[in-house]
Amino acid sequence: MEFTTIKGFKDILPQEVGNWQMLESTARSIFESFGYHEIKTPLLERTELFSRGIGLDTDIVSKEMYTFEDSKGRGMTLRPEATASVVRAYIQQRLYIQNPIQKLFCIGPMFRHERPQKGRFRQFHQINAEFFGDSGPKSDADMIVMAMYLFESIGLDDLSLNINSLGCPQCRPGFREELKGFLSQKTDLLCADCRRRSETNPLRVFDCKVEGCRQVVRDAPSILESLCNNCKDHFEALQGYLERSGIPFVLNHRLVRGLDYYNKTTFEIQTERLGAQNAVAGGGRYDGLLKLLGGPDHPATGFAVGMERVIALLEEKGTLEPKRPDLFIAALGKTAEELSFDWAASLRKAGLWVEMDYGSKGLKSQMKKAGRLGARKVLIAGEDELASGKGVLRDMETKEQVDVEIEDIVNRLKKFL
Ligand code: HAM
């Protein structure tokens, strides 16, 4: 039997990993400059955390979770998203005791049993940021500015920001009824799921990918017309902050997002270059979730970046130049082989990438190996060089060679590398 990856899961190979590392390190440094701290939560949680947090009627909970029972019959789920887990940690570890304002980020894999296609996987990775403890539009704006700054910093500047407001428990019920009324006139045109949802959770119909349902919602009433004054003010202030930051945005009243916990602000950052899976990041405000999950009644807002989609856009622009060894030591003869082992160790401690041959190959074969690895320079040290007290340092690009004294060679080499 030949083992292969599971459908929808993939290996990230060494030649691809450069972009991943660049994305992660850029996010870490930008997020830290906005005052975010990294948190790592388990990949496995109790199923109820997600079913209650994300909502029973969502596609994620109703169809896509990797759920199983452990040996004691308890429902366990591989996390389909990070927000519920980070909220659980904030509550369980009482992170709010010292300071209710907590800005947290995490990076890692999520699992959803969706139909794999371009930009959609069953194991995918997110960079996820959550801002707890502030209810105003400034924290929403701050977070969106941070997300846009991340994309700008990695060279993705043709993305579009869509924003919407989903209202609050005061104004949304009125809109729900209006939408229910609208959908009840169109039941014949809706898919079976949406016929049910139009009764139980009509806003979810906006999220349906079935073409007939998409056509129906094109004429649906806009939630932005139903916002209460508080939500309207919040949404206008958010737009003001985005304008101040020079960030263009599109108002999209159909943007409900696939999770039930949102209120007020929702947003998505989209690309035209990935086909149907056009969202590279999405998020919004979820003021009710902490209380719903048994925590204090603290407001929160957050977003997640889909790393595979960002990497796909980066790869379209060309891969990063792979890193190359700074030095290859071509040692010939037992004494030089032993000395080269020590030299390599010392140079590596100085942060240089040093390669050497692990057998006892001839010069020609070692030079070939250095070339294959793309080494910038090669130090040739054989019996003759040791006897004369000087090794030969060859620049692999210019082919220039210089002598380097063996005495104190490590420090001498550092000057050339
Ligand atoms: P989400 O929209 O479900 O939101 O996912 C965020 C991003 O993850 C998407 O925009 C997309 O780029 C990526 N993504 C989602 N599913 C897949 C998939 N199957 N394959 C590849 N990429 C995918 C959330 O997860 C919320 N927890 C975001 C959030 C944080 N809201 C508040 N805080």
PDB file of C-alpha atoms in Angstrom, residues 60-186:
ATOM      1  CA  ILE A  60     -19.301  24.855   9.401  1.00  0.00           C
ATOM      2  CA  VAL A  61     -21.161  23.255  12.306  1.00  0.00           C
ATOM      3  CA  SER A  62     -23.877  21.427  10.396  1.00  0.00           C
ATOM      4  CA  LYS A  63     -21.663  19.857   7.709  1.00  0.00           C
ATOM      5  CA  GLU A  64     -17.987  20.549   7.965  1.00  0.00           C
ATOM      6  CA  MET A  65     -16.564  19.666  11.359  1.00  0.00           C
ATOM      7  CA  TYR A  66     -14.187  16.780  11.989  1.00  0.00           C
ATOM      8  CA  THR A  67     -15.965  15.404  15.034  1.00  0.00           C
ATOM      9  CA  PHE A  68     -15.548  12.125  16.880  1.00  0.00           C
ATOM     10  CA  GLU A  69     -16.283  10.640  20.266  1.00  0.00           C
ATOM     11  CA  ASP A  70     -13.394   9.879  22.576  1.00  0.00           C
ATOM     12  CA  SER A  71     -13.261   6.645  24.560  1.00  0.00           C
ATOM     13  CA  LYS A  72     -15.569   8.144  27.204  1.00  0.00           C
ATOM     14  CA  GLY A  73     -18.167   9.127  24.609  1.00  0.00           C
ATOM     15  CA  ARG A  74     -17.423  12.872  24.768  1.00  0.00           C
ATOM     16  CA  GLY A  75     -17.738  14.832  21.540  1.00  0.00           C
ATOM     17  CA  MET A  76     -14.376  16.142  20.328  1.00  0.00           C
ATOM     18  CA  THR A  77     -13.768  18.384  17.322  1.00  0.00           C
ATOM     19  CA  LEU A  78     -10.675  19.453  15.419  1.00  0.00           C
ATOM     20  CA  ARG A  79     -10.942  23.226  15.469  1.00  0.00           C
ATOM     21  CA  PRO A  80     -12.640  24.597  12.351  1.00  0.00           C
ATOM     22  CA  GLU A  81     -11.620  28.148  13.334  1.00  0.00           C
ATOM     23  CA  ALA A  82      -9.659  29.787  16.123  1.00  0.00           C
ATOM     24  CA  THR A  83     -12.014  32.427  17.542  1.00  0.00           C
ATOM     25  CA  ALA A  84     -14.046  30.095  19.771  1.00  0.00           C
ATOM     26  CA  SER A  85     -10.830  28.550  21.139  1.00  0.00           C
ATOM     27  CA  VAL A  86      -9.209  31.912  21.872  1.00  0.00           C
ATOM     28  CA  VAL A  87     -12.418  33.065  23.564  1.00  0.00           C
ATOM     29  CA  ARG A  88     -12.435  29.857  25.632  1.00  0.00           C
ATOM     30  CA  ALA A  89      -8.853  30.571  26.723  1.00  0.00           C
ATOM     31  CA  TYR A  90      -9.666  34.214  27.568  1.00  0.00           C
ATOM     32  CA  ILE A  91     -12.518  33.016  29.788  1.00  0.00           C
ATOM     33  CA  GLN A  92     -10.887  29.908  31.270  1.00  0.00           C
ATOM     34  CA  GLN A  93      -7.539  31.573  32.017  1.00  0.00           C
ATOM     35  CA  ARG A  94      -9.239  34.801  33.161  1.00  0.00           C
ATOM     36  CA  LEU A  95      -6.979  36.814  30.901  1.00  0.00           C
ATOM     37  CA  TYR A  96      -9.233  39.818  31.507  1.00  0.00           C
ATOM     38  CA  ILE A  97      -8.487  40.064  35.234  1.00  0.00           C
ATOM     39  CA  GLN A  98      -5.365  42.200  34.839  1.00  0.00           C
ATOM     40  CA  ASN A  99      -6.570  44.102  31.832  1.00  0.00           C
ATOM     41  CA  PRO A 100      -9.882  43.588  30.023  1.00  0.00           C
ATOM     42  CA  ILE A 101      -8.285  44.877  26.830  1.00  0.00           C
ATOM     43  CA  GLN A 102      -6.454  41.904  25.398  1.00  0.00           C
ATOM     44  CA  LYS A 103      -5.134  41.751  21.863  1.00  0.00           C
ATOM     45  CA  LEU A 104      -4.230  38.197  20.906  1.00  0.00           C
ATOM     46  CA  PHE A 105      -3.137  36.464  17.736  1.00  0.00           C
ATOM     47  CA  CYS A 106      -2.503  32.873  16.779  1.00  0.00           C
ATOM     48  CA  ILE A 107      -1.211  31.095  13.724  1.00  0.00           C
ATOM     49  CA  GLY A 108      -1.977  27.505  12.821  1.00  0.00           C
ATOM     50  CA  PRO A 109      -4.045  24.860  11.063  1.00  0.00           C
ATOM     51  CA  MET A 110      -7.855  24.667  11.004  1.00  0.00           C
ATOM     52  CA  PHE A 111      -9.987  21.763   9.754  1.00  0.00           C
ATOM     53  CA  ARG A 112     -13.197  21.876   7.729  1.00  0.00           C
ATOM     54  CA  HIS A 113     -14.639  19.006   5.751  1.00  0.00           C
ATOM     55  CA  GLU A 114     -15.524  21.100   2.693  1.00  0.00           C
ATOM     56  CA  ARG A 115     -15.364  20.066  -0.958  1.00  0.00           C
ATOM     57  CA  PRO A 116     -11.747  20.756  -1.913  1.00  0.00           C
ATOM     58  CA  GLN A 117     -11.172  23.132  -4.803  1.00  0.00           C
ATOM     59  CA  LYS A 118      -8.787  25.928  -5.765  1.00  0.00           C
ATOM     60  CA  GLY A 119      -8.111  27.917  -2.574  1.00  0.00           C
ATOM     61  CA  ARG A 120     -10.205  25.560  -0.436  1.00  0.00           C
ATOM     62  CA  PHE A 121      -8.700  22.784   1.644  1.00  0.00           C
ATOM     63  CA  ARG A 122      -9.781  20.530   4.474  1.00  0.00           C
ATOM     64  CA  GLN A 123      -6.728  21.420   6.493  1.00  0.00           C
ATOM     65  CA  PHE A 124      -5.835  25.063   5.971  1.00  0.00           C
ATOM     66  CA  HIS A 125      -3.984  27.662   8.002  1.00  0.00           C
ATOM     67  CA  GLN A 126      -5.070  30.955   9.463  1.00  0.00           C
ATOM     68  CA  ILE A 127      -3.416  33.942  11.020  1.00  0.00           C
ATOM     69  CA  ASN A 128      -6.057  34.940  13.486  1.00  0.00           C
ATOM     70  CA  ALA A 129      -6.292  38.169  15.505  1.00  0.00           C
ATOM     71  CA  GLU A 130      -8.743  38.929  18.294  1.00  0.00           C
ATOM     72  CA  PHE A 131      -9.246  42.222  20.155  1.00  0.00           C
ATOM     73  CA  PHE A 132     -11.147  41.804  23.446  1.00  0.00           C
ATOM     74  CA  GLY A 133     -12.612  44.437  25.725  1.00  0.00           C
ATOM     75  CA  ASP A 134     -13.470  47.395  23.509  1.00  0.00           C
ATOM     76  CA  SER A 135     -16.869  48.061  21.959  1.00  0.00           C
ATOM     77  CA  GLY A 136     -16.153  51.120  19.830  1.00  0.00           C
ATOM     78  CA  PRO A 137     -15.596  51.558  16.094  1.00  0.00           C
ATOM     79  CA  LYS A 138     -11.980  52.600  16.633  1.00  0.00           C
ATOM     80  CA  SER A 139     -10.954  49.049  17.584  1.00  0.00           C
ATOM     81  CA  ASP A 140     -12.698  47.650  14.483  1.00  0.00           C
ATOM     82  CA  ALA A 141     -10.903  50.209  12.344  1.00  0.00           C
ATOM     83  CA  ASP A 142      -7.544  49.618  14.030  1.00  0.00           C
ATOM     84  CA  MET A 143      -7.813  45.932  13.279  1.00  0.00           C
ATOM     85  CA  ILE A 144      -8.811  46.431   9.641  1.00  0.00           C
ATOM     86  CA  VAL A 145      -5.936  48.891   9.205  1.00  0.00           C
ATOM     87  CA  MET A 146      -3.614  46.219  10.631  1.00  0.00           C
ATOM     88  CA  ALA A 147      -4.907  43.572   8.208  1.00  0.00           C
ATOM     89  CA  MET A 148      -4.543  45.901   5.221  1.00  0.00           C
ATOM     90  CA  TYR A 149      -1.063  46.908   6.357  1.00  0.00           C
ATOM     91  CA  LEU A 150      -0.076  43.234   6.464  1.00  0.00           C
ATOM     92  CA  PHE A 151      -1.194  42.731   2.858  1.00  0.00           C
ATOM     93  CA  GLU A 152       0.513  45.923   1.716  1.00  0.00           C
ATOM     94  CA  SER A 153       3.751  44.889   3.452  1.00  0.00           C
ATOM     95  CA  ILE A 154       3.933  41.579   1.610  1.00  0.00           C
ATOM     96  CA  GLY A 155       3.280  43.254  -1.727  1.00  0.00           C
ATOM     97  CA  LEU A 156      -0.448  42.499  -2.184  1.00  0.00           C
ATOM     98  CA  ASP A 157      -2.012  45.842  -2.972  1.00  0.00           C
ATOM     99  CA  ASP A 158      -4.848  44.958  -5.330  1.00  0.00           C
ATOM    100  CA  LEU A 159      -7.252  43.552  -2.741  1.00  0.00           C
ATOM    101  CA  SER A 160     -10.673  44.967  -2.061  1.00  0.00           C
ATOM    102  CA  LEU A 161     -12.107  45.587   1.382  1.00  0.00           C
ATOM    103  CA  ASN A 162     -15.837  44.874   1.746  1.00  0.00           C
ATOM    104  CA  ILE A 163     -17.602  46.048   4.880  1.00  0.00           C
ATOM    105  CA  ASN A 164     -21.071  45.672   6.308  1.00  0.00           C
ATOM    106  CA  SER A 165     -22.935  46.014   9.583  1.00  0.00           C
ATOM    107  CA  LEU A 166     -25.107  43.181  10.885  1.00  0.00           C
ATOM    108  CA  GLY A 167     -26.780  45.359  13.509  1.00  0.00           C
ATOM    109  CA  CYS A 168     -27.361  44.309  17.098  1.00  0.00           C
ATOM    110  CA  PRO A 169     -29.988  42.451  19.164  1.00  0.00           C
ATOM    111  CA  GLN A 170     -32.074  45.658  19.101  1.00  0.00           C
ATOM    112  CA  CYS A 171     -32.268  46.185  15.351  1.00  0.00           C
ATOM    113  CA  ARG A 172     -31.506  42.812  13.781  1.00  0.00           C
ATOM    114  CA  PRO A 173     -34.761  41.031  14.770  1.00  0.00           C
ATOM    115  CA  GLY A 174     -36.757  43.616  12.794  1.00  0.00           C
ATOM    116  CA  PHE A 175     -34.578  43.010   9.733  1.00  0.00           C
ATOM    117  CA  ARG A 176     -34.842  39.235  10.166  1.00  0.00           C
ATOM    118  CA  GLU A 177     -38.626  39.482   9.995  1.00  0.00           C
ATOM    119  CA  GLU A 178     -38.458  41.720   6.924  1.00  0.00           C
ATOM    120  CA  LEU A 179     -36.067  39.270   5.245  1.00  0.00           C
ATOM    121  CA  LYS A 180     -38.226  36.296   6.229  1.00  0.00           C
ATOM    122  CA  GLY A 181     -41.178  38.019   4.606  1.00  0.00           C
ATOM    123  CA  PHE A 182     -39.154  38.639   1.431  1.00  0.00           C
ATOM    124  CA  LEU A 183     -37.868  35.051   1.289  1.00  0.00           C
ATOM    125  CA  SER A 184     -41.308  33.567   1.912  1.00  0.00           C
ATOM    126  CA  GLN A 185     -42.353  34.981  -1.478  1.00  0.00           C
ATOM    127  CA  LYS A 186     -39.450  33.181  -3.172  1.00  0.00           C
TER     128      LYS A 186
END
